[in-house]
Amino acid sequence: MPRRAGRFQQNQPFRGLLNIAMKTLLIYDELVSLNRDQHRQLKLAPADSQFAFARGTNSVLIAAGELPLAALDFPCVFVEAEGGHSLAALVGLRDHENLFVQPDGAWARGAYLPAFFRRYPFVLAEAEGDDTLTVCLDRAYAGLNTEKGEALFDEQGQETPWLEEIKRFLLSFRQEMQGSRDFANHLAALELLQEGVIEYALDGEKSTLRGFKTVNETRLRALDAAALKDLADKGWLGWIYAHLLSVQQVQRLALRLDERRRLDSAERDAAPAMH
């Protein structure tokens, strides 16, 4: 049965990816439902530290359709939670550290920016047992003001074309995430997912990441022709290989971590001594 689209209404430093959805939602400090009366005068402008809100998360949920680009920068893995499996990108190797958020709050130049972060400060909320969707925003976002930026509502209180485009993006992302869960759960049903282990080296020492799942390539190759054709026909086979290739990006994360540690050390050395 097709899904309804929904209705809009006003021992290592890395500890794994359990409860990732809850962790990433912590980027919202003061989530409120968008209200045309209360928020009619609001405008949204880029904040000075645009992605500072994402500085403290080392993983982020992604849609499977993002894999071809996300795999160029991040290890992309599967995570299990209540209700099934999802996809996530690792953006850091230590707890509470995103290696792609620069000291000034900018996103790393040339790196893919996951849609989960692009939608901020907006998000769709859904009440349990109800397919009505409510647009919410983080009232604490520094770019919200009444003077400059993109208006949310016009003088008559109607949604601006910019806000309508935001809503289309939010709904599209939600639908893509639903499709991604179908993809991940199908791989689990085929028994292709295994407990993941990713190793990387830093300063001559090896470290290991755990707490997620990866595709077992041996089991993938052992599938019968009909199962492989089904994956290919759905466009999922390419996503699987993008995931497998992405795992190798962990060493690039390690290089970013090494650069971050050197910058931190240089800042400490340059700081005036306390007396």
XYZ file of C-alpha atoms in Angstrom:
275
model
C 0.000 0.000 0.000
C 1.498 3.433 -0.876
C 2.310 5.722 2.020
C 0.244 8.819 2.582
C 2.308 11.943 2.165
C 0.840 13.565 5.268
C -0.947 16.872 5.806
C 0.601 20.137 6.846
C -0.675 21.958 9.877
C 0.194 25.297 11.324
C 36.786 1.966 24.373
C 37.650 4.335 22.012
C 36.486 7.922 21.896
C 33.536 6.894 19.712
C 30.640 5.378 21.686
C 28.497 4.008 18.862
C 25.293 5.138 17.209
C 22.567 4.029 19.589
C 19.654 6.467 19.910
C 21.043 8.484 17.016
C 17.660 10.022 16.173
C 17.387 11.415 19.685
C 21.012 12.587 19.631
C 20.655 14.490 16.394
C 17.355 16.075 17.431
C 19.245 17.648 20.332
C 20.495 20.234 17.845
C 17.110 21.944 18.397
C 17.183 24.010 21.598
C 13.741 25.658 21.628
C 11.448 23.824 19.232
C 8.060 25.496 18.656
C 5.325 24.962 16.074
C 5.207 27.599 13.355
C 2.275 29.950 13.874
C 1.219 32.600 11.356
C -0.022 34.923 14.134
C 2.890 34.608 16.540
C 5.580 34.481 13.855
C 4.161 36.796 11.184
C 6.989 39.316 11.544
C 9.808 36.778 11.661
C 12.553 36.675 9.057
C 15.427 34.266 8.694
C 18.973 35.316 7.869
C 22.179 33.235 7.958
C 23.641 33.160 11.453
C 27.228 34.289 11.959
C 28.192 30.746 13.007
C 25.837 29.050 10.575
C 26.450 25.409 11.521
C 27.516 25.817 15.128
C 24.299 23.986 16.088
C 25.802 20.772 14.618
C 29.175 21.082 16.326
C 28.373 18.591 19.071
C 27.121 15.600 17.050
C 29.436 12.960 15.625
C 26.786 11.209 13.490
C 23.731 12.193 11.507
C 20.839 10.345 9.870
C 20.861 10.441 6.076
C 18.537 9.352 3.295
C 19.682 6.548 0.997
C 19.421 8.915 -1.955
C 22.227 10.960 -0.385
C 24.636 8.008 -0.456
C 26.305 8.751 -3.826
C 27.496 12.145 -2.526
C 27.727 11.410 1.201
C 29.946 8.397 0.503
C 32.605 10.732 -0.884
C 33.179 12.260 2.552
C 31.759 10.088 5.353
C 31.573 6.450 6.385
C 27.855 5.673 5.902
C 26.510 2.835 8.025
C 23.271 1.233 9.165
C 21.821 1.732 12.634
C 19.070 -0.213 14.345
C 16.429 1.346 16.547
C 12.863 0.671 17.516
C 10.949 0.224 14.294
C 13.808 -1.025 12.160
C 16.985 0.156 10.477
C 18.151 3.520 9.155
C 21.244 5.024 7.554
C 23.695 7.331 9.273
C 26.867 9.176 8.340
C 29.796 9.414 10.739
C 31.005 13.018 10.901
C 33.343 12.604 13.867
C 35.441 10.039 15.717
C 35.127 11.447 19.228
C 31.993 11.964 21.271
C 30.309 15.358 20.843
C 32.596 16.426 17.986
C 31.689 17.115 14.368
C 34.895 17.313 12.331
C 33.142 19.121 9.470
C 32.079 22.165 11.486
C 34.928 24.659 11.383
C 35.994 26.862 14.321
C 34.018 29.790 12.829
C 30.867 27.657 12.518
C 31.133 27.171 8.753
C 30.766 23.755 7.123
C 33.984 22.268 5.733
C 34.586 23.668 2.280
C 33.829 21.205 -0.514
C 32.328 18.573 1.794
C 28.820 17.243 1.331
C 26.229 18.834 3.637
C 23.614 16.284 4.803
C 19.960 17.246 4.349
C 19.373 16.684 8.066
C 21.522 19.764 8.740
C 20.313 21.691 5.700
C 16.744 21.707 6.984
C 17.696 23.452 10.249
C 16.151 25.453 11.939
C 12.997 23.761 10.588
C 11.679 20.242 11.157
C 8.407 18.370 10.677
C 6.646 17.012 13.772
C 4.055 14.260 13.758
C 1.797 13.226 16.614
C 1.688 9.514 17.367
C -1.172 7.850 15.523
C -1.869 10.949 13.421
C -0.518 11.664 9.934
C -0.960 15.420 10.354
C 2.410 17.136 10.016
C 3.322 20.345 11.812
C 6.157 22.624 10.722
C 8.329 23.530 13.695
C 11.370 25.741 14.033
C 14.091 26.319 16.574
C 13.210 29.660 18.160
C 16.758 29.811 19.544
C 18.321 30.015 16.077
C 20.472 33.157 15.985
C 19.390 34.022 12.430
C 15.742 34.637 13.386
C 14.877 38.344 13.564
C 12.332 40.888 12.375
C 14.653 43.141 10.359
C 16.428 41.236 7.561
C 16.429 37.948 5.713
C 13.716 35.786 4.197
C 10.202 36.498 5.460
C 8.102 33.542 6.589
C 4.739 35.259 6.052
C 3.596 38.226 3.985
C 1.688 41.247 5.282
C -1.617 39.369 4.957
C -0.277 36.489 7.027
C 0.011 34.145 4.042
C 3.012 31.891 3.633
C 5.701 33.343 1.400
C 6.974 31.369 -1.626
C 10.222 30.869 0.324
C 8.414 29.188 3.220
C 6.390 27.065 0.791
C 9.656 25.878 -0.747
C 10.980 25.027 2.721
C 7.864 22.946 3.375
C 8.299 21.073 0.107
C 11.901 20.308 1.061
C 10.875 19.091 4.531
C 8.198 16.816 3.122
C 10.505 15.484 0.406
C 13.183 14.704 2.980
C 10.664 12.932 5.195
C 9.491 10.789 2.287
C 13.090 9.978 1.321
C 13.804 8.919 4.891
C 10.799 6.591 4.791
C 12.146 5.073 1.573
C 15.560 4.703 3.193
C 14.069 2.726 6.066
C 12.378 0.445 3.523
C 15.768 -0.049 1.850
C 17.589 -0.770 5.108
C 14.895 -3.071 6.451
C 14.875 -5.014 3.178
C 18.621 -5.615 3.512
C 18.063 -6.777 7.073
C 15.328 -9.171 5.889
C 17.787 -10.601 3.359
C 20.233 -11.101 6.271
C 22.817 -8.914 4.563
C 23.515 -6.690 7.569
C 26.234 -7.646 10.047
C 27.673 -6.043 13.157
C 30.076 -3.446 11.799
C 33.732 -3.015 12.656
C 35.751 -0.182 11.116
C 39.446 0.252 11.872
C 41.566 3.346 11.385
C 45.073 4.459 12.281
C 46.129 7.711 13.924
C 49.648 8.519 15.091
C 50.647 4.937 14.408
C 47.960 3.534 16.690
C 44.975 1.523 15.518
C 41.471 2.220 16.771
C 38.203 0.411 16.161
C 34.664 1.725 15.699
C 31.647 -0.408 16.603
C 27.955 0.038 17.386
C 26.493 -0.039 13.865
C 25.931 -2.442 10.965
C 27.437 -2.870 7.512
C 26.579 -4.999 4.492
C 28.250 -8.406 4.340
C 29.593 -8.450 0.796
C 30.053 -12.217 0.776
C 26.354 -12.725 1.536
C 25.479 -10.118 -1.095
C 27.365 -12.004 -3.800
C 25.696 -15.240 -2.695
C 22.159 -13.940 -3.369
C 20.289 -15.653 -6.181
C 19.776 -13.920 -9.513
C 16.175 -12.947 -8.737
C 17.095 -11.199 -5.469
C 19.992 -9.342 -7.118
C 17.782 -8.289 -10.025
C 15.176 -6.999 -7.577
C 17.831 -4.878 -5.823
C 19.098 -3.580 -9.153
C 15.621 -2.804 -10.482
C 14.859 -0.734 -7.372
C 18.127 1.172 -7.712
C 19.311 -0.225 -4.413
C 22.324 -2.163 -5.632
C 24.182 1.063 -6.393
C 23.352 2.365 -2.934
C 24.775 -0.815 -1.393
C 28.096 -0.395 -3.163
C 28.211 3.308 -2.314
C 27.816 2.272 1.342
C 30.594 -0.331 1.043
C 32.963 2.181 -0.568
C 32.105 4.838 2.030
C 33.494 2.750 4.879
C 36.983 3.550 3.593
C 36.407 7.244 4.340
C 37.157 6.590 8.004
C 40.840 7.233 7.369
C 39.984 10.658 5.939
C 38.077 11.342 9.161
C 41.188 10.348 11.080
C 43.209 12.898 9.103
C 40.621 15.572 9.944
C 40.860 14.587 13.603
C 44.643 14.848 13.492
C 44.360 18.338 11.973
C 41.793 19.321 14.624
C 44.058 18.154 17.433
C 47.000 20.127 16.031
C 44.846 23.267 15.810
C 43.627 22.744 19.385
C 47.201 22.291 20.559
C 48.341 25.448 18.742
C 45.503 27.448 20.336
C 46.428 26.198 23.790
C 50.071 27.118 23.225
C 49.101 30.578 21.986
C 46.720 31.288 24.885
C 48.125 33.598 27.588
C 49.153 31.761 30.724
C 46.835 32.114 33.716
C 48.403 33.420 36.933
